[in-house]
CSV table of C-alpha atoms and ligand atoms in Angstrom, one decimal:
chain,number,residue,atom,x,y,z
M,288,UNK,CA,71.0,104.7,99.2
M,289,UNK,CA,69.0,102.4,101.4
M,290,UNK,CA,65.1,102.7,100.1
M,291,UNK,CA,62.9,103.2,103.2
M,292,UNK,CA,61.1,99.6,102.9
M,293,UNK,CA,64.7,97.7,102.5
M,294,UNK,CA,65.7,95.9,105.5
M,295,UNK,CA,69.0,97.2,107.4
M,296,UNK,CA,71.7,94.8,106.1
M,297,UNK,CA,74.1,93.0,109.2
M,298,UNK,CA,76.5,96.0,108.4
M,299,UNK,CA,75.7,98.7,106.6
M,300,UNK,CA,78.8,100.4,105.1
M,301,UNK,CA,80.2,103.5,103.3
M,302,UNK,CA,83.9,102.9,102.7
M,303,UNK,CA,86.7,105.9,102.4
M,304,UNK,CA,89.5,105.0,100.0
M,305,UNK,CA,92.3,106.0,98.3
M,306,UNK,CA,92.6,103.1,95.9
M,307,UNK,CA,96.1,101.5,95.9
M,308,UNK,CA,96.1,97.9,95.7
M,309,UNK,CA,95.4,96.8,98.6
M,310,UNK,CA,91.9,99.3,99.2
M,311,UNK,CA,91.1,97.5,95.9
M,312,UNK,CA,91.1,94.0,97.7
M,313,UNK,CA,89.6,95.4,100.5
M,314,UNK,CA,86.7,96.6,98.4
M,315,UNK,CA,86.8,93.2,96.7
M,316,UNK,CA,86.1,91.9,100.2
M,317,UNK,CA,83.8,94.0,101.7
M,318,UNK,CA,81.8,93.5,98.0
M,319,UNK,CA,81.9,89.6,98.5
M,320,UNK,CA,80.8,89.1,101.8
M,321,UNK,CA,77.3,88.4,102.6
M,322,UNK,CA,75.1,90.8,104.7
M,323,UNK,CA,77.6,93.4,104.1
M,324,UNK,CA,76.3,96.7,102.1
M,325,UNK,CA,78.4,99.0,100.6
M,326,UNK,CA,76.7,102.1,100.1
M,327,UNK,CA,78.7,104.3,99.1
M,328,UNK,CA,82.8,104.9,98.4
M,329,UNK,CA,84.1,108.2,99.2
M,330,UNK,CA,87.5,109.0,97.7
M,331,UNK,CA,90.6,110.5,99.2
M,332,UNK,CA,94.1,111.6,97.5
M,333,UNK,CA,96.6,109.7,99.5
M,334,UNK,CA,98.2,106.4,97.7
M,335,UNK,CA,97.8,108.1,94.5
M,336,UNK,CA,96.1,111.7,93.8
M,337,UNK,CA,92.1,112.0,93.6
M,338,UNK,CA,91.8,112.0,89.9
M,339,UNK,CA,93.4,108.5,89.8
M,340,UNK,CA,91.5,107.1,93.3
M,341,UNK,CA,88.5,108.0,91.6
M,342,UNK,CA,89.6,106.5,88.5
M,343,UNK,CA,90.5,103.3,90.4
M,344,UNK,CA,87.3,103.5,92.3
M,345,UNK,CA,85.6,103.5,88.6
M,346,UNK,CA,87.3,100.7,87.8
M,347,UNK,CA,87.2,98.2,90.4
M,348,UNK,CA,83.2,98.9,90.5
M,349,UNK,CA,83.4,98.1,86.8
M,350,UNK,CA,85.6,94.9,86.8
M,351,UNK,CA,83.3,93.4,90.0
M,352,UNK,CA,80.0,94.8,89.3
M,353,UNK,CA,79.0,95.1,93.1
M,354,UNK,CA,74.9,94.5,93.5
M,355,UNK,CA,74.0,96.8,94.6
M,356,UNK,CA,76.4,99.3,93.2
M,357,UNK,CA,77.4,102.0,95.6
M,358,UNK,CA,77.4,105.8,95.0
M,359,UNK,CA,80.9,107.0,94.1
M,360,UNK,CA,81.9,110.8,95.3
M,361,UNK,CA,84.9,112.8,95.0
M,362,UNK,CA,86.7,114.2,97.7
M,363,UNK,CA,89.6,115.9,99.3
M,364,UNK,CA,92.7,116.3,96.7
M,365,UNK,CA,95.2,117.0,99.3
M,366,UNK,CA,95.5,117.5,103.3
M,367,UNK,CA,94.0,119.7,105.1
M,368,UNK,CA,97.0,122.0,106.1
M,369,UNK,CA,100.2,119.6,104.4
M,370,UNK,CA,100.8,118.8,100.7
M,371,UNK,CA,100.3,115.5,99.4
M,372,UNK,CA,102.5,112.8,99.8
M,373,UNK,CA,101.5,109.8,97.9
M,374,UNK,CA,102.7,106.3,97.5
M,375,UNK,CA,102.7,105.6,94.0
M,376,UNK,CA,106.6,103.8,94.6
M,377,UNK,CA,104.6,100.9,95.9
M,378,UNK,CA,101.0,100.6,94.2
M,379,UNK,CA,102.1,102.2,90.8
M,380,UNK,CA,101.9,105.5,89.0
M,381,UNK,CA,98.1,104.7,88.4
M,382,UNK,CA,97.9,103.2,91.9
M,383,UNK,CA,96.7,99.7,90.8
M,384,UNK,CA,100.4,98.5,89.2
M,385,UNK,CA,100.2,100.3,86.2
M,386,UNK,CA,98.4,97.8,84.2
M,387,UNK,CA,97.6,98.1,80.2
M,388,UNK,CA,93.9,97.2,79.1
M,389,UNK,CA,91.6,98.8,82.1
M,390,UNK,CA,88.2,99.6,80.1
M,391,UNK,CA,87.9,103.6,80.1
M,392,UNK,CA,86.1,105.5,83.0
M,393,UNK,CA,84.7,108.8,83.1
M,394,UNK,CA,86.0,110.8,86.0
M,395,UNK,CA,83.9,113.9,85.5
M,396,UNK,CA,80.7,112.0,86.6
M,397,UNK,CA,82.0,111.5,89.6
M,398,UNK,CA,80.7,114.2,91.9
M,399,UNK,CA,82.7,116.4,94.3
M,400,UNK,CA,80.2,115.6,97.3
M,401,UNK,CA,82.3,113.4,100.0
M,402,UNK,CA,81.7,115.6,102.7
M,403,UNK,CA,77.9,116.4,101.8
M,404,UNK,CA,77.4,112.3,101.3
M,405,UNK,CA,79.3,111.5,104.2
M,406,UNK,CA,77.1,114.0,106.3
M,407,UNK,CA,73.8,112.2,104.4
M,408,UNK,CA,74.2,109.2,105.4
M,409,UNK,CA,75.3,109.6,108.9
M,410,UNK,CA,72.3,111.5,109.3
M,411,UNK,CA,69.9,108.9,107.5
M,412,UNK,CA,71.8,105.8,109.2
M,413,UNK,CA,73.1,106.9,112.1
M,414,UNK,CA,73.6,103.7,114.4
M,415,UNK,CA,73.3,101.6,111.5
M,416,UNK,CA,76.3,102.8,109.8
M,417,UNK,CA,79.6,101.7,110.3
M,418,UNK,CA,81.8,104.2,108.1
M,419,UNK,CA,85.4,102.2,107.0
M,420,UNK,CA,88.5,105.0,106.3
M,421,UNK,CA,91.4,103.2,104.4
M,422,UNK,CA,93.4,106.3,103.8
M,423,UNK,CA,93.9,109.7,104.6
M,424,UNK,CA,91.6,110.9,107.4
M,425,UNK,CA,90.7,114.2,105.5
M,426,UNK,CA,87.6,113.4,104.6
M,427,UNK,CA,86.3,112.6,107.7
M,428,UNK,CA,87.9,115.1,109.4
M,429,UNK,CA,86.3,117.8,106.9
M,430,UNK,CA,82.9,115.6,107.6
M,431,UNK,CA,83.5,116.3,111.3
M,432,UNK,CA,84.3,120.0,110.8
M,433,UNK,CA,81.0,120.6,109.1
M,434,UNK,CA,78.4,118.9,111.4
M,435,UNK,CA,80.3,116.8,114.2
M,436,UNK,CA,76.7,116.3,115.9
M,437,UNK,CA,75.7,114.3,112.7
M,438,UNK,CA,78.6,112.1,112.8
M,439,UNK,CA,79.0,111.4,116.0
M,440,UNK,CA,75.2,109.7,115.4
M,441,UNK,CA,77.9,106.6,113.4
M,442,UNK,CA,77.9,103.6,115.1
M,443,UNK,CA,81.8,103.1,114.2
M,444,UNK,CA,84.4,104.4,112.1
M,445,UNK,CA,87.0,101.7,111.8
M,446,UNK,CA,90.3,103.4,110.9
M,447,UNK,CA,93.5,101.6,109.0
M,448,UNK,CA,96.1,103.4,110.4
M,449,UNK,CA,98.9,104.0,112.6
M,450,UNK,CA,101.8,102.2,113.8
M,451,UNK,CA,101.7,102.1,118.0
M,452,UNK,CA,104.2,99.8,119.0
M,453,UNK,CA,105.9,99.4,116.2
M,454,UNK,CA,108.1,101.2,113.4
M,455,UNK,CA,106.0,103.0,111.0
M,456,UNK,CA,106.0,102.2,107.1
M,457,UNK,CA,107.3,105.9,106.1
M,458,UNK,CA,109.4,107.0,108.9
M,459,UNK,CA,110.4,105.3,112.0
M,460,UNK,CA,107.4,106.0,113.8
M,461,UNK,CA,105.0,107.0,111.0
M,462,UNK,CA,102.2,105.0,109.3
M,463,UNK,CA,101.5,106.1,105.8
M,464,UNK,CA,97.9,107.4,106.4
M,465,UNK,CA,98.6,109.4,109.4
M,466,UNK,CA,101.7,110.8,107.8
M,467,UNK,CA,100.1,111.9,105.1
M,468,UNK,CA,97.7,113.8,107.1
M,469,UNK,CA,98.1,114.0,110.7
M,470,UNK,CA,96.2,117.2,111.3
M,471,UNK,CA,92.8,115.1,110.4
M,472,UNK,CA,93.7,112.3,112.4
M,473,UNK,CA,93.9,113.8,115.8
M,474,UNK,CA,90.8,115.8,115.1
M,475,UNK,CA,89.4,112.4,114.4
M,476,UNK,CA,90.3,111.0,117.2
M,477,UNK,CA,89.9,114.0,120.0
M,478,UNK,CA,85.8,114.2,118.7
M,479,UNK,CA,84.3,111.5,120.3
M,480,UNK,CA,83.2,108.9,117.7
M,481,UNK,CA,83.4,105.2,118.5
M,482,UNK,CA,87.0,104.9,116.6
M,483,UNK,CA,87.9,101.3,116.4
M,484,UNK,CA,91.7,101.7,114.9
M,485,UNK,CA,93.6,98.7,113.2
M,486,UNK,CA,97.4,99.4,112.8
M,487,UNK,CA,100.6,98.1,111.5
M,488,UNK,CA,100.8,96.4,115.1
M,489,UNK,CA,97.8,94.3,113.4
M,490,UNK,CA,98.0,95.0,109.6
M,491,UNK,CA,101.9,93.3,109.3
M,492,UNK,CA,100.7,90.1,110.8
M,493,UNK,CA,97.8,90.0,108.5
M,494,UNK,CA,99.8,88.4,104.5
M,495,UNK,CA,99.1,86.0,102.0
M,496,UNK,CA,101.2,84.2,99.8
M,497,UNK,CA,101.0,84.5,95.7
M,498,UNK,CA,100.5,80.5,96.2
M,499,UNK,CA,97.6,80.8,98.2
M,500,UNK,CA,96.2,83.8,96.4
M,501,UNK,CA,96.9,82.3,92.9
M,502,UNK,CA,95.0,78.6,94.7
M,503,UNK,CA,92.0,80.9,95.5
M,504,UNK,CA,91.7,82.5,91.9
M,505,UNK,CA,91.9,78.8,90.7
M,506,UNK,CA,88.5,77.9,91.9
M,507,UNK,CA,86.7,80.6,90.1
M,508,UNK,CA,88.5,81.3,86.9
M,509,UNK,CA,87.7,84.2,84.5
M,510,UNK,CA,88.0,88.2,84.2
M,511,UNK,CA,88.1,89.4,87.4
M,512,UNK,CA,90.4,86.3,89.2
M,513,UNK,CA,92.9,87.2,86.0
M,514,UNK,CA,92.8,91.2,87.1
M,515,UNK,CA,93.1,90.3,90.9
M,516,UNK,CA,96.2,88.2,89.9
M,517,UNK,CA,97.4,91.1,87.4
M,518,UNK,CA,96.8,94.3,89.7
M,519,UNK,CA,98.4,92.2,93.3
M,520,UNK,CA,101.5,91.1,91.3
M,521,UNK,CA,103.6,94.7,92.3
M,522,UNK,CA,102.2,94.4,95.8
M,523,UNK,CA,103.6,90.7,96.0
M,524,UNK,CA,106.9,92.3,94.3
M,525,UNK,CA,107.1,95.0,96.8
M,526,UNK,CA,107.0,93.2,100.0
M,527,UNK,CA,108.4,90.0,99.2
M,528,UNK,CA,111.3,92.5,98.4
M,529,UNK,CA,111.2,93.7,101.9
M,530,UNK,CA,111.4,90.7,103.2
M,531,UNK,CA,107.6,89.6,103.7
M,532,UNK,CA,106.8,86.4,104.2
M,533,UNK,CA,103.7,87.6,101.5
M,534,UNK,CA,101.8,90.9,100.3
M,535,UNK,CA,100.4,92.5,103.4
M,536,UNK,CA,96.8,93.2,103.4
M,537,UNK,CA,96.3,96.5,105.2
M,538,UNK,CA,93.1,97.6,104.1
M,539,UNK,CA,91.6,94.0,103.9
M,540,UNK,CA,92.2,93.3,107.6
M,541,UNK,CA,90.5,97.1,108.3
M,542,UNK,CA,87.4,95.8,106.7
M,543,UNK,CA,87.7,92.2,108.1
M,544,UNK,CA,88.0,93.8,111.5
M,545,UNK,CA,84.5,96.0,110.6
M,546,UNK,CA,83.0,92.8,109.6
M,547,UNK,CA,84.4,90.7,112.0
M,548,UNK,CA,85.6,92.9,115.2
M,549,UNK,CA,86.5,88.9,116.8
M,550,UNK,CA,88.9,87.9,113.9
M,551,UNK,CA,91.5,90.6,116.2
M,552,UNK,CA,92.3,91.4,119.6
M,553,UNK,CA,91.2,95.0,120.6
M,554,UNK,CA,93.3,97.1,123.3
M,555,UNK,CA,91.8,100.1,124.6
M,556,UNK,CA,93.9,103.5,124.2
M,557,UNK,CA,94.0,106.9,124.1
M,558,UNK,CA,96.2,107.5,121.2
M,559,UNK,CA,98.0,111.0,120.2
M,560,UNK,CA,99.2,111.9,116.9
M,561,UNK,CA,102.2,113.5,116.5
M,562,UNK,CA,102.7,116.3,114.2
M,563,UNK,CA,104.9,113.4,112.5
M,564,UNK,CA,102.5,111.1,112.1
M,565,UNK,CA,103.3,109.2,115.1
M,566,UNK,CA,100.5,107.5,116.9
M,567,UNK,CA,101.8,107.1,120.6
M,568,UNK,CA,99.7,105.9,123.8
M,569,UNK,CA,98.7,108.8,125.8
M,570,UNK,CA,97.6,108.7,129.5
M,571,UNK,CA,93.7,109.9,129.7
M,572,UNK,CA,90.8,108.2,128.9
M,573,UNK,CA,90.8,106.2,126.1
M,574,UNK,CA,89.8,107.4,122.5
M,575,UNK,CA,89.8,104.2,120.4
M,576,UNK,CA,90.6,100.9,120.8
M,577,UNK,CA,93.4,99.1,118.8
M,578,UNK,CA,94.0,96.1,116.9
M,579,UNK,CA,96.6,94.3,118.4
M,580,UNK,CA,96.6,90.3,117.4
M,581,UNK,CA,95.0,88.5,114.6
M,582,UNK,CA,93.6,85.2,113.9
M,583,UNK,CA,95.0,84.7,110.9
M,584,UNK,CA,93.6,81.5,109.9
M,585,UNK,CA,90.3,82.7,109.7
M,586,UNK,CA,91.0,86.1,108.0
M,587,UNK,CA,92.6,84.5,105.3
M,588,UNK,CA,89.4,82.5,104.7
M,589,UNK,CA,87.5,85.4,105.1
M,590,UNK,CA,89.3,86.6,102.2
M,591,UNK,CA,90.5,84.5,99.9
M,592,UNK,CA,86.4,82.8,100.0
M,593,UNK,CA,85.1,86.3,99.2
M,594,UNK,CA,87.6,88.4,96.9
M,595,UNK,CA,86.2,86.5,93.8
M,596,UNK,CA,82.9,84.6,93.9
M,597,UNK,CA,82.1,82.3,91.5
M,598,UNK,CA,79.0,84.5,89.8
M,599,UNK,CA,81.7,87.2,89.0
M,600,UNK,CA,84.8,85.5,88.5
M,601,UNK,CA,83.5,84.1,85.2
M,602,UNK,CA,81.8,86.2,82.9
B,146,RIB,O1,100.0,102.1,105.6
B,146,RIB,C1,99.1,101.3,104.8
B,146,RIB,C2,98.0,102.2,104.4
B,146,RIB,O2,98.5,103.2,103.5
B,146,RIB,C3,97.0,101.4,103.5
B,146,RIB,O3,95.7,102.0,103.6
B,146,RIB,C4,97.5,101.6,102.1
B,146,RIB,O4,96.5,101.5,101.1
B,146,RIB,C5,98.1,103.0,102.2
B,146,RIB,O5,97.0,103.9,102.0
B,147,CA,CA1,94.5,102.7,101.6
């Protein structure tokens, strides 16, 4: 947490995840970029279950060695009405490719406090926050349930989520994080937060190449740019195999768009969630605003600049 004679950061952060490979860049990102605090990370069963998000979560703060290095909390395990689907098909069984050689971590010091942390530092930051949810919306949802007053005091939650005009990436219609829990995300978005959403509408346009990734990496050689290379290969796998021009970067476009709310194009909507997991315009007022185009040129800068700097990459 902030001490009360640091200065405010340009964005002050806490980050929900359910680490997967493409949270992990996000974090990478969000860790690399200047001005930018990361807080804390809240965890979330959704890609892979909590033990292994928090494990991930572990990890990635190990491997990059974030200054200054957030809290880490535990929190929901499954849905808040629905079991858990997860995606392990795509980011692995341990939900970073299932790679040998990760140092061990120690799960049971994480705490179970999401919801009590979440609640803290909406009420300590309020309009300086800007709260980043790159899975499941349980969490916040449960954070919402408790004291919606307190987190209504967030400047922005910036969602990765949804599929609005465009076929979902588990059904049809359905975007993975609203299809896991779709119960959470319409409470999310019926209780009046600043929700800035940023969908599959946005999040498919956003991909790099292995060539470009693997010519980032090259320019700061060492532990971390070999692990980045090691942990994206089964995302390259994966959607090259679905005909992707490149891995798509979800997550890292979600946090790009918190950093960066000009690198898209916003729309604003009033979205409904279906009870499967669709997220369809609506006619009311408008509850978020959506992500609709992105200028990719300068995301991928954005990125591939900040995933491994120099005074990490090599020792
Ligand atoms: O649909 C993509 C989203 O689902 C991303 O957040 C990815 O990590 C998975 O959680
Ligand atoms: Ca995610």
């Amino acid at each position: 947490m902030l001490g009360d004679v640091e200065a405010i950061p340009a964005m002050l952060t806490v980050i929900d995840t359910d680490p997967g490979i493409d949270d992990a860049l996000a974090l990478l990102l969000a860790w690399g970029s200047p001005g930018v605090r990361v807080d804390a990370l809240t965890t979330v069963a959704g890609n892979v279950p909590l033990a292994a998000a928090v494990t991930n979560a572990l990890r990635l703060m190990a491997l990059r060695r974030p200054t200054p290095a957030p809290r880490i909390s535990a929190g929901a395990e499954q849905p808040l009405v629905r079991p858990l689907w997860t995606a392990v098909k795509y980011h692995g069984a341990d939900g970073l490719g299932d790679l040998p050689g990760w140092p061990p971590v120690d799960v049971d010091l994480v705490p179970r406090d999401a919801v009590p942390l979440l609640l803290d530092a909406a009420r300590r930051y309020g309009p300086d926050l800007t709260l980043i949810a790159l899975g499941p919306l349980t969490n916040v949802a449960l954070a919402l349930r408790a004291d919606a007053a307190a987190m209504r005091r967030i400047a922005r939650l910036v969602v990765m989520g949804g599929a609005v005009d465009v076929p979902g990436n588990v059904t049809g219609t359905a975007e993975f994080n609203i299809y896991v829990d779709p119960e959470a995300a319409r409470e999310v978005l019926d209780a009046g937060l600043t929700v800035d959403v940023v969908p599959l509408d946005a999040t498919r346009q956003a991909t790099i190449t292995r060539a470009e990734l693997e010519q980032a990496l090259g320019r700061t050689p060492g532990p971390l740019a070999d692990r980045i290379a090691a942990f994206t290969e089964r995302g390259f796998r994966v959607d090259l195999g679905r005909g992707s021009p490149g891995m798509v970067l979800h997550d890292p476009l979600a946090v790009g768009a918190a950093i960066d709310p000009t690198l898209v194009g916003w729309e604003r909507v009033r979205l409904a969630v279906g009870d499967g997991g669709e997220t369809r315009r609506a006619s009311g007022d408008p509850n978020c605003r959506i992500a609709r185009t992105v200028d990719l040129p300068r995301f991928r800068t954005m990125l591939l600049d900040r995933l491994c700097p120099a005074d990490r990459g090599a020792s």
